[in-house]
Coordinates of N, CA and C in Angstrom, one line a residue:
S1 N -34.6 39.3 50.6 CA -35.4 40.0 51.2 C -35.1 40.3 52.2
T2 N -33.8 39.9 53.1 CA -34.1 40.4 54.3 C -33.0 41.5 54.7
A3 N -32.1 42.0 54.1 CA -31.3 43.0 54.0 C -32.7 43.7 53.4
A4 N -33.5 44.0 52.3 CA -34.6 44.8 51.9 C -35.3 45.1 52.8
Y5 N -36.0 44.2 53.6 CA -36.9 44.2 54.3 C -36.0 44.8 55.7
Q6 N -35.1 44.2 56.3 CA -34.7 45.1 57.9 C -34.5 46.0 57.5
A7 N -33.2 46.6 56.2 CA -33.4 48.4 56.5 C -34.0 48.8 56.2
A8 N -35.2 48.7 56.0 CA -36.6 49.6 55.4 C -37.1 49.9 56.9
R9 N -36.6 49.1 58.2 CA -37.5 49.4 59.1 C -36.4 50.9 60.0
P10 N -37.1 52.1 59.9 CA -35.9 52.8 60.6 C -35.3 53.1 61.9
A11 N -36.2 52.3 62.7 CA -35.7 51.7 63.9 C -35.1 51.6 64.4
L12 N -34.2 50.3 63.3 CA -32.9 49.9 63.2 C -31.6 50.7 62.9
G13 N -32.1 51.6 62.4 CA -30.9 52.3 61.5 C -29.9 51.7 60.7
L14 N -30.6 50.8 59.5 CA -29.3 49.9 59.0 C -29.6 50.4 57.8
T15 N -28.5 50.0 57.0 CA -28.1 50.0 55.3 C -28.8 48.6 54.8
P16 N -28.9 48.5 53.6 CA -29.4 46.8 53.1 C -27.7 46.3 53.2
G17 N -26.5 47.3 52.7 CA -25.5 46.5 53.3 C -24.6 46.5 54.6
D18 N -25.1 46.9 55.3 CA -25.3 46.8 57.1 C -25.7 45.2 57.6
V19 N -27.0 45.1 56.7 CA -27.5 43.5 57.1 C -26.8 42.5 56.5
V20 N -26.6 43.1 54.9 CA -25.7 41.8 54.5 C -24.5 41.6 55.0
A21 N -24.1 42.5 55.7 CA -22.7 42.2 56.6 C -23.2 41.6 57.7
L22 N -23.6 41.6 57.9 CA -24.3 41.1 59.5 C -24.7 39.6 59.2
H23 N -25.2 39.4 57.9 CA -25.4 37.9 57.8 C -24.1 37.6 56.3
D24 N -22.8 37.9 56.8 CA -21.8 37.2 56.0 C -21.9 35.7 56.0
W25 N -21.9 35.3 57.0 CA -22.3 34.0 57.0 C -23.2 32.4 56.3
A26 N -24.2 33.5 55.5 CA -25.1 32.8 55.0 C -24.3 32.9 53.6
P27 N -24.5 31.9 52.6 CA -23.9 31.2 51.2 C -24.9 32.8 50.5
R28 N -23.9 33.0 49.5 CA -24.6 34.0 48.2 C -24.9 33.6 47.3
P29 N -26.3 33.8 46.4 CA -26.4 33.0 45.3 C -25.5 33.6 44.3
D30 N -25.3 32.9 43.1 CA -24.6 33.0 41.8 C -25.2 34.4 41.3
R31 N -26.5 34.1 40.8 CA -27.7 34.5 40.1 C -28.8 35.7 41.1
V32 N -29.1 36.9 41.1 CA -30.3 37.0 41.3 C -31.5 37.5 40.1
L33 N -32.7 37.6 40.1 CA -33.3 37.6 39.3 C -34.3 38.9 40.1
L34 N -34.2 39.9 39.6 CA -35.6 41.0 40.6 C -36.2 41.3 39.4
L35 N -37.5 41.1 40.0 CA -38.8 41.3 39.4 C -38.8 42.8 40.0
D36 N -39.4 44.4 39.2 CA -39.3 45.3 40.0 C -40.9 45.3 39.5
L37 N -41.7 46.3 40.3 CA -43.4 46.0 40.2 C -43.4 47.7 41.1
P38 N -44.0 48.7 40.3 CA -44.1 50.0 41.1 C -44.9 50.1 42.8
V39 N -44.2 50.7 43.3 CA -45.5 50.2 44.8 C -47.0 50.5 44.3
E40 N -47.3 50.9 43.7 CA -48.8 51.8 43.8 C -49.6 50.8 43.1
R41 N -48.7 49.9 42.4 CA -49.4 48.9 41.2 C -49.6 47.3 42.4
G42 N -48.5 47.2 43.4 CA -48.4 46.0 44.3 C -49.3 46.4 45.4
L43 N -49.4 47.3 45.2 CA -50.6 47.8 46.2 C -52.0 47.3 46.3
A44 N -51.9 47.9 44.8 CA -53.8 48.0 44.0 C -54.1 46.4 44.1
R45 N -52.9 45.3 43.8 CA -53.1 44.1 43.6 C -53.5 43.3 44.8
V46 N -53.1 43.8 46.2 CA -53.1 43.3 47.5 C -54.7 43.6 47.6
A47 N -54.6 45.7 47.7 CA -56.1 45.6 47.8 C -57.1 44.7 47.1
R48 N -57.5 44.2 45.9 CA -58.6 43.3 45.2 C -58.1 42.1 45.9
R49 N -57.7 41.6 47.0 CA -58.0 40.4 47.8 C -58.3 40.4 49.3
G50 N -58.0 41.9 49.9 CA -58.3 41.8 51.0 C -58.0 43.0 51.5
P51 N -57.9 43.3 53.1 CA -56.8 44.3 53.5 C -55.5 43.9 54.2
G52 N -54.6 44.5 54.0 CA -53.2 44.3 53.7 C -52.6 44.1 55.4
D53 N -51.4 43.8 55.8 CA -51.2 43.7 57.2 C -50.2 44.9 57.3
A54 N -49.4 45.1 57.9 CA -48.0 45.7 58.3 C -47.0 45.6 57.2
F55 N -46.8 44.9 56.8 CA -45.8 44.6 55.6 C -45.8 45.6 54.4
E56 N -47.9 46.0 54.3 CA -47.8 46.2 53.1 C -48.4 47.3 53.3
E57 N -47.6 47.9 54.3 CA -48.5 49.6 53.4 C -47.1 50.7 52.9
R58 N -47.6 51.4 52.1 CA -47.3 52.2 51.2 C -46.0 52.6 51.8
T59 N -45.7 53.7 52.7 CA -44.3 53.9 53.0 C -43.2 52.7 53.2
L60 N -43.8 51.5 53.9 CA -42.7 49.9 54.5 C -42.6 49.8 52.9
Q61 N -43.4 49.9 52.1 CA -42.6 48.9 50.6 C -42.2 50.1 49.6
E62 N -42.3 51.3 49.8 CA -41.7 52.3 48.8 C -40.1 52.1 50.0
A63 N -39.7 52.1 50.4 CA -38.2 51.6 51.0 C -38.0 50.2 51.0
V64 N -38.4 49.3 50.9 CA -38.1 48.1 50.5 C -37.6 48.1 49.4
R65 N -38.8 48.8 47.9 CA -38.8 49.0 46.9 C -37.1 49.3 46.4
R66 N -36.9 50.3 47.3 CA -35.3 51.2 47.2 C -34.4 50.3 47.8
N67 N -34.6 49.6 48.8 CA -33.2 48.7 49.0 C -32.8 47.4 48.1
F68 N -34.3 47.1 47.3 CA -34.1 46.3 46.4 C -32.9 46.5 45.3
L69 N -33.9 47.5 45.0 CA -32.7 48.4 43.4 C -32.0 48.8 44.2
A70 N -30.8 49.5 45.3 CA -30.1 49.6 45.6 C -28.9 48.2 45.7
L71 N -29.7 47.1 45.8 CA -29.1 45.9 46.5 C -28.6 44.8 44.9
A72 N -29.3 45.5 44.1 CA -29.5 44.4 42.3 C -28.0 45.4 41.9

């Protein structure tokens, strides 16, 4: 998730691969399970519990989703 979220911040100018390379010291998992949920549906779930925070803005979540799919 670090690579997906940090690369979604345009101010950093990083791709998911760049972030992974910066963390090459960290252990890599043997397997990854990706649960893909459309952004609209995820934000609807957030709205049911109350106002979201900065991490739950549509634009950011769309970029994060793209990054997770690119890393899969």
